Tab-separated table of C-alpha atoms in Angstrom:
chain	number	residue	atom	x	y	z
A	145	MET	CA	38.957	34.732	186.983
A	146	ALA	CA	40.228	35.011	190.546
A	147	ASN	CA	40.804	38.838	190.303
A	148	LYS	CA	37.236	39.436	189.385
A	149	ILE	CA	35.739	37.704	192.296
A	150	LYS	CA	35.109	40.281	195.094
A	151	ASP	CA	34.701	39.367	198.973
A	152	THR	CA	30.962	40.334	198.518
A	153	ASP	CA	30.413	37.453	196.152
A	154	TYR	CA	30.980	35.424	199.324
A	155	LEU	CA	28.148	36.872	201.182
A	156	ALA	CA	25.701	34.089	200.763
A	157	ILE	CA	28.060	31.094	201.282
A	158	SER	CA	29.769	33.136	204.301
A	159	ALA	CA	26.455	33.278	205.879
A	160	ARG	CA	25.872	29.798	205.334
A	161	VAL	CA	29.079	28.673	206.766
A	162	ARG	CA	28.491	30.886	209.833
A	163	ALA	CA	25.331	28.831	210.480
A	164	MET	CA	27.041	25.495	209.766
A	165	GLU	CA	29.613	26.375	212.365
A	166	THR	CA	26.970	25.981	214.977
A	167	THR	CA	27.270	22.158	214.384
A	168	LEU	CA	30.854	21.929	214.896
A	169	LEU	CA	32.020	19.668	217.682
A	170	THR	CA	33.351	22.238	220.242
A	171	ALA	CA	35.470	21.414	223.009
A	172	GLU	CA	32.360	21.125	225.245
A	173	ARG	CA	30.664	18.769	222.781
A	174	MET	CA	33.863	16.699	222.619
A	175	GLU	CA	33.884	16.513	226.376
A	176	ARG	CA	30.441	15.255	226.381
A	177	LEU	CA	31.336	12.549	223.952
A	178	LEU	CA	34.283	11.548	226.081
A	179	GLU	CA	32.010	11.352	229.035
A	180	ALA	CA	29.043	9.636	227.557
A	181	ARG	CA	27.930	6.485	229.513
A	182	SER	CA	26.889	4.527	226.422
A	183	ASP	CA	27.288	4.394	222.637
A	184	GLU	CA	23.743	5.229	222.281
A	185	GLU	CA	24.274	8.461	224.066
A	186	VAL	CA	27.555	9.130	221.793
A	187	SER	CA	25.321	8.336	218.650
A	188	LYS	CA	22.550	10.724	219.736
A	189	LEU	CA	25.033	13.512	220.377
A	190	LEU	CA	26.742	13.008	216.920
A	191	GLN	CA	23.356	12.825	215.064
A	192	ASP	CA	22.595	16.291	216.845
A	193	CYS	CA	25.680	17.508	214.772
A	194	GLY	CA	24.546	15.972	211.646
A	195	TYR	CA	26.572	12.789	211.577
A	196	PRO	CA	25.483	9.439	210.454
A	197	GLU	CA	25.974	6.312	212.679
A	198	LEU	CA	29.463	5.784	213.444
A	199	ASP	CA	30.385	2.270	214.731
A	200	ALA	CA	34.216	2.197	216.064
A	201	ALA	CA	33.835	-1.580	216.440
A	202	ARG	CA	33.835	-1.675	212.655
A	203	PRO	CA	36.697	0.758	211.864
A	204	GLU	CA	36.359	0.305	208.112
A	205	ALA	CA	32.768	1.213	207.975
A	206	MET	CA	33.321	4.145	210.318
A	207	ASP	CA	36.205	5.491	208.028
A	208	ALA	CA	33.772	4.834	205.011
A	209	ALA	CA	31.022	6.964	206.741
A	210	LEU	CA	33.562	9.857	207.647
A	211	SER	CA	34.793	9.753	204.226
A	212	GLN	CA	31.279	10.039	202.952
A	213	ALA	CA	30.568	13.013	205.264
A	214	ARG	CA	33.646	14.773	204.067
A	215	GLU	CA	32.936	14.213	200.458
A	216	GLU	CA	29.322	15.420	200.639
A	217	LEU	CA	30.456	18.627	202.498
A	218	LEU	CA	32.954	19.429	199.938
A	219	THR	CA	30.383	18.936	197.056
A	220	ASP	CA	27.664	20.807	198.902
A	221	LEU	CA	29.835	23.937	199.572
A	222	GLY	CA	31.676	23.373	196.280
A	223	ASP	CA	28.292	24.161	194.430
A	224	GLY	CA	27.961	27.532	196.172
A	225	ALA	CA	31.635	28.561	196.143
A	226	PRO	CA	32.292	31.541	193.638
A	227	ASP	CA	35.829	29.952	193.030
A	228	PRO	CA	35.987	26.113	193.175
A	229	ARG	CA	39.799	26.284	193.900
A	230	TYR	CA	39.087	26.940	197.440
A	231	ILE	CA	37.456	23.566	197.605
A	232	ASP	CA	40.240	21.883	195.395
A	233	ILE	CA	42.762	23.000	198.058
A	234	PHE	CA	41.232	20.377	200.479
A	235	LYS	CA	40.945	17.704	197.829
A	236	LEU	CA	44.472	17.996	196.335
A	237	LYS	CA	46.231	16.118	199.244
A	238	TYR	CA	44.121	13.023	198.543
A	239	ASP	CA	45.508	13.043	195.152
A	240	TYR	CA	48.799	12.671	196.528
A	241	HIS	CA	47.957	10.182	199.043
A	242	ASN	CA	46.709	7.870	196.297
A	243	ALA	CA	49.829	8.451	194.167
A	244	LYS	CA	51.875	7.217	197.128
A	245	ALA	CA	49.730	4.179	197.594
A	246	ILE	CA	49.774	3.465	193.879
A	247	LEU	CA	53.571	3.908	193.337
A	248	LYS	CA	54.434	1.799	196.509
A	249	ALA	CA	51.859	-1.095	195.566
A	250	ALA	CA	53.398	-1.257	191.969
A	251	ALA	CA	56.824	-1.636	193.468
A	252	MET	CA	55.779	-4.294	195.789
A	253	GLY	CA	53.617	-6.072	193.133
A	254	THR	CA	50.414	-5.791	195.186
A	255	SER	CA	47.137	-3.885	194.890
A	256	PRO	CA	46.668	-0.407	196.206
A	257	ASP	CA	42.864	-0.485	196.196
A	258	ARG	CA	42.590	-0.773	199.910
A	259	MET	CA	44.470	2.289	200.567
A	260	LEU	CA	42.936	4.546	197.928
A	261	MET	CA	40.704	7.291	199.022
A	262	ASP	CA	38.239	8.580	196.424
A	263	MET	CA	38.067	12.292	197.578
A	264	GLY	CA	40.634	14.034	195.295
A	265	ARG	CA	40.211	16.202	192.230
A	266	ILE	CA	40.469	13.175	190.101
A	267	GLY	CA	38.785	9.748	190.809
A	268	ALA	CA	41.011	7.143	192.647
A	269	ALA	CA	40.400	4.460	189.807
A	270	GLU	CA	41.272	7.042	187.068
A	271	LEU	CA	44.450	8.202	188.857
A	272	LYS	CA	45.411	4.619	189.054
A	273	THR	CA	44.938	3.900	185.588
A	274	ALA	CA	46.908	6.808	184.489
A	275	VAL	CA	50.017	5.981	186.893
A	276	GLU	CA	49.994	2.377	185.751
A	277	SER	CA	49.763	3.183	181.986
A	278	GLY	CA	52.238	6.204	182.364
A	279	GLU	CA	49.561	8.444	180.649
A	280	LEU	CA	49.953	11.346	183.054
A	281	ASP	CA	49.279	14.215	181.009
A	282	LYS	CA	45.707	14.663	181.729
A	283	LEU	CA	46.305	14.695	185.471
A	284	PRO	CA	45.475	17.915	187.131
A	285	GLY	CA	47.820	20.506	188.611
A	286	ALA	CA	51.364	19.471	189.152
A	287	LEU	CA	50.625	15.620	189.470
A	288	PRO	CA	52.203	14.592	186.142
A	289	ALA	CA	55.470	16.116	187.163
A	290	ALA	CA	55.145	14.944	190.706
A	291	VAL	CA	54.433	11.199	189.791
A	292	ALA	CA	56.817	11.147	187.172
A	293	GLU	CA	59.701	12.105	189.437
A	294	ALA	CA	58.499	10.144	192.463
A	295	LYS	CA	58.405	6.977	190.328
A	296	SER	CA	61.919	7.792	189.052
A	297	VAL	CA	63.288	8.098	192.494
A	298	LEU	CA	61.623	4.819	193.724
A	299	ASP	CA	62.812	3.030	190.677
A	300	THR	CA	66.324	4.145	191.284
A	301	THR	CA	66.663	3.917	194.987
A	302	ARG	CA	63.877	1.334	195.962
A	303	ASP	CA	63.074	3.627	199.035
A	304	PRO	CA	59.599	4.521	199.434
A	305	GLN	CA	60.421	7.120	202.129
A	306	LEU	CA	62.350	9.108	199.610
A	307	SER	CA	59.565	8.787	197.036
A	308	ASP	CA	57.075	10.010	199.697
A	309	ILE	CA	59.232	13.164	200.348
A	310	VAL	CA	59.163	13.902	196.512
A	311	LEU	CA	55.349	13.723	196.575
A	312	ASP	CA	55.069	15.696	199.906
A	313	ARG	CA	57.193	18.365	198.255
A	314	TRP	CA	55.160	18.583	195.071
A	315	CYS	CA	51.898	18.416	197.111
A	316	TYR	CA	52.636	21.635	199.046
A	317	ARG	CA	54.121	23.184	195.925
A	318	ASP	CA	50.820	22.375	194.032
A	319	MET	CA	48.903	23.633	196.999
A	320	ALA	CA	50.971	26.974	196.959
A	321	ALA	CA	50.393	27.434	193.103
A	322	LEU	CA	46.768	27.002	193.678
A	323	ALA	CA	46.647	29.482	196.517
A	324	GLU	CA	48.503	32.058	194.365
A	325	GLU	CA	46.200	31.583	191.450
A	326	THR	CA	43.346	32.618	193.670
A	327	GLY	CA	44.854	35.885	194.609
A	328	SER	CA	43.793	35.164	198.189
A	329	ALA	CA	46.506	36.317	200.848
A	330	PHE	CA	44.595	34.140	203.445
A	331	LEU	CA	44.835	31.006	201.427
A	332	ARG	CA	48.588	31.782	200.804
A	333	GLY	CA	49.080	32.241	204.514
A	334	TYR	CA	47.077	28.735	205.196
A	335	VAL	CA	49.432	27.005	202.880
A	336	ALA	CA	52.591	28.610	204.322
A	337	VAL	CA	51.603	27.864	207.975
A	338	GLN	CA	51.068	24.220	207.110
A	339	VAL	CA	54.546	23.990	205.514
A	340	ASP	CA	55.903	25.577	208.662
A	341	ALA	CA	54.179	22.915	210.846
A	342	VAL	CA	55.504	20.241	208.632
A	343	ASN	CA	59.015	21.631	208.685
A	344	LEU	CA	59.045	21.760	212.394
A	345	ARG	CA	57.969	18.335	212.702
A	346	THR	CA	60.507	17.130	210.249
A	347	ALA	CA	63.225	18.743	212.059
A	348	VAL	CA	62.287	17.232	215.493
A	349	ARG	CA	61.909	13.799	214.153
A	350	THR	CA	65.016	14.035	212.146
A	351	LEU	CA	66.868	14.921	215.215
A	352	ARG	CA	65.281	12.147	217.270
A	353	MET	CA	66.242	9.630	214.731
A	354	GLY	CA	69.900	10.761	214.585
A	355	LYS	CA	69.833	11.635	210.703
A	356	GLY	CA	72.352	14.046	209.383
A	357	ALA	CA	71.778	17.525	208.057
A	358	ASP	CA	71.734	16.270	204.397
A	359	PHE	CA	68.812	14.196	204.952
A	360	LEU	CA	66.861	16.976	206.994
A	361	LEU	CA	67.705	19.573	204.221
A	362	GLY	CA	66.316	17.096	201.665
A	363	ALA	CA	63.211	16.610	203.498
A	364	LEU	CA	62.259	20.178	204.366
A	365	LEU	CA	59.610	21.943	202.179
A	366	GLU	CA	59.845	25.201	200.645
A	367	GLY	CA	56.900	27.808	200.902
A	368	GLY	CA	56.775	28.521	204.398
A	369	ASP	CA	57.453	31.752	206.357
A	370	LEU	CA	60.804	30.154	207.625
A	371	ALA	CA	63.175	29.030	204.917
A	372	PRO	CA	64.554	25.493	204.616
A	373	ASP	CA	68.023	26.793	205.211
A	374	ALA	CA	66.980	28.587	208.397
A	375	VAL	CA	65.220	25.656	209.748
A	376	ALA	CA	68.148	23.182	208.977
A	377	LYS	CA	70.694	25.771	210.579
A	378	ALA	CA	68.521	25.828	213.621
A	379	ALA	CA	68.227	22.169	213.975
A	380	SER	CA	72.036	21.732	213.739
A	381	SER	CA	71.977	23.450	217.167
A	382	GLY	CA	69.642	21.017	218.536
A	383	ALA	CA	66.837	22.056	221.053
A	384	ALA	CA	68.449	25.654	221.561
A	385	GLY	CA	68.469	26.479	217.951
A	386	LEU	CA	64.729	25.457	217.378
A	387	ARG	CA	63.794	27.495	220.587
A	388	GLU	CA	65.587	30.498	219.092
A	389	LEU	CA	64.245	30.294	215.545
A	390	TYR	CA	60.725	29.662	216.613
A	391	GLY	CA	60.712	31.874	219.640
A	392	ALA	CA	59.031	34.846	217.988
A	393	THR	CA	56.512	32.832	215.925
A	394	ARG	CA	53.113	31.294	216.561
A	395	PHE	CA	55.051	27.954	216.816
A	396	ARG	CA	56.873	29.102	219.786
A	397	ASP	CA	55.022	26.659	222.283
A	398	ALA	CA	55.428	23.819	219.707
A	399	ALA	CA	59.098	24.403	219.278
A	400	GLU	CA	59.396	24.239	223.239
A	401	ALA	CA	57.464	20.886	223.374
A	402	GLY	CA	59.702	19.567	220.490
A	403	ALA	CA	62.780	20.531	222.410
A	404	GLU	CA	61.392	18.537	225.414
A	405	ALA	CA	60.632	15.606	223.034
A	406	LEU	CA	64.203	15.547	221.928
A	407	LYS	CA	65.127	14.252	225.381
A	408	GLY	CA	63.322	11.250	224.703
A	409	GLY	CA	59.727	11.978	225.708
A	410	PRO	CA	56.595	11.407	223.821
A	411	LEU	CA	55.715	13.492	220.689
A	412	THR	CA	51.972	13.799	221.459
A	413	ALA	CA	51.967	17.137	222.961
A	414	PHE	CA	54.435	18.378	220.480
A	415	GLU	CA	52.255	17.275	217.541
A	416	LYS	CA	49.023	18.840	219.057
A	417	LEU	CA	50.881	22.246	219.496
A	418	CYS	CA	51.894	22.155	215.858
A	419	ASP	CA	48.284	21.631	214.812
A	420	ASP	CA	47.153	24.306	217.503
A	421	ALA	CA	49.541	26.778	215.756
A	422	VAL	CA	47.802	26.270	212.494
A	423	GLY	CA	44.544	26.522	214.199
A	424	ASP	CA	45.591	29.855	215.616
A	425	TYR	CA	46.311	31.342	212.153
A	426	LEU	CA	42.825	29.931	211.007
A	427	ALA	CA	41.160	31.716	213.936
A	428	GLY	CA	41.845	34.899	212.178
A	429	ALA	CA	39.154	34.341	209.980
A	430	GLN	CA	36.491	34.851	212.827
A	431	SER	CA	36.979	38.455	212.531
A	432	VAL	CA	36.210	38.406	208.743
A	433	PRO	CA	32.356	38.940	208.119
A	434	PHE	CA	32.584	37.539	204.700
A	435	GLY	CA	34.942	36.461	201.966
A	436	GLU	CA	36.881	33.328	201.043
A	437	ALA	CA	38.492	33.313	204.692
A	438	PRO	CA	35.412	31.926	206.564
A	439	LEU	CA	35.037	29.205	204.014
A	440	VAL	CA	38.534	28.098	204.202
A	441	SER	CA	38.598	28.229	208.054
A	442	TYR	CA	35.595	26.207	208.354
A	443	LEU	CA	36.688	23.457	205.868
A	444	ALA	CA	39.944	23.245	207.845
A	445	ALA	CA	38.009	22.957	211.089
A	446	ARG	CA	35.950	20.160	209.512
A	447	GLU	CA	39.010	18.294	208.552
A	448	THR	CA	40.408	18.470	211.991
A	449	GLU	CA	37.033	17.494	213.572
A	450	TYR	CA	37.061	14.327	211.417
A	451	THR	CA	40.504	13.348	212.646
A	452	ASN	CA	39.618	14.107	216.140
A	453	LEU	CA	36.491	12.187	216.133
A	454	ARG	CA	38.151	9.050	214.727
A	455	ILE	CA	40.732	9.335	217.523
A	456	LEU	CA	37.772	9.814	220.371
A	457	LEU	CA	35.650	7.008	218.935
A	458	MET	CA	38.461	4.472	218.453
A	459	GLY	CA	39.782	5.375	221.972
A	460	ARG	CA	36.552	4.670	223.458
A	461	SER	CA	36.002	1.491	221.831
A	462	MET	CA	39.467	0.276	223.109
A	463	GLY	CA	38.504	1.408	226.703
A	464	LEU	CA	41.230	4.041	226.905
A	465	ASP	CA	41.236	6.613	229.823
A	466	PRO	CA	39.535	9.816	228.666
A	467	ASP	CA	42.849	11.629	229.706
A	468	VAL	CA	44.821	9.729	227.240
A	469	ILE	CA	42.214	10.390	224.499
A	470	ARG	CA	42.431	14.074	225.284
A	471	SER	CA	46.204	14.170	224.741
A	472	ARG	CA	45.940	12.733	221.326
């Protein structure tokens, strides 16, 4: 099906996405939110951008409202997308988040319900029933194999971190397979740059924790532009190795910040620069007049916006200095 879909089939939705981009929270709008003198002013600014009332004093209600906004956006654009797999790529991660919560809750004898997010390709309750019953065959994509392997690892090792690593690996493998099915070079590149960001983060965190090469190689993901072996080899040389490996890539600044973080400083700047490198890739869609790239780029921008908005509102409610919130 994907090969029969042409860029011109995205004319209508591309035009719509360009119009919707005008309501994104630009850097200027985020500054206005940061500097707003009252919650009422914040609420007015957010309503102008299409958001419902968001009350950081009630985090659960705020998260529910943001989740609702995200779900409505995916449903809305999904109805107009020639290929729904471009929407599924943004739903998929919630399936794996829910699988992690369900498996760990089962191991601890508790309920996962508080942690579940009903925004995946399959309903959270349906996924929970399938995992708890062991009837995995009807789950989408690679989820059956992923859940089975993660459960086996958790049952054997009793280590939820290792189980999470298994699910993360399957998640990006599932994303890469979905991107490959669409035939979209832009979507394949988007998955690859995310893998590269995850692997750089993993390398820096592993070095900071003092864990060995075997742990790192077991935690690195496949599917990025830089092979796991290359990342592990660079990490074995510490900061200098990471600088050399990433120096000619879009992650150069992030690797430099990671090298500084290895000296014991905060990870905040490093984390942000990893995200900025992914954003740099997505910015390439701005020069594409129509096709799947503007749609993918817009959805990714909204995902980032939801995260940033939550950080900003929670920071304001806690009375944090605007500079501290900016850094995050």
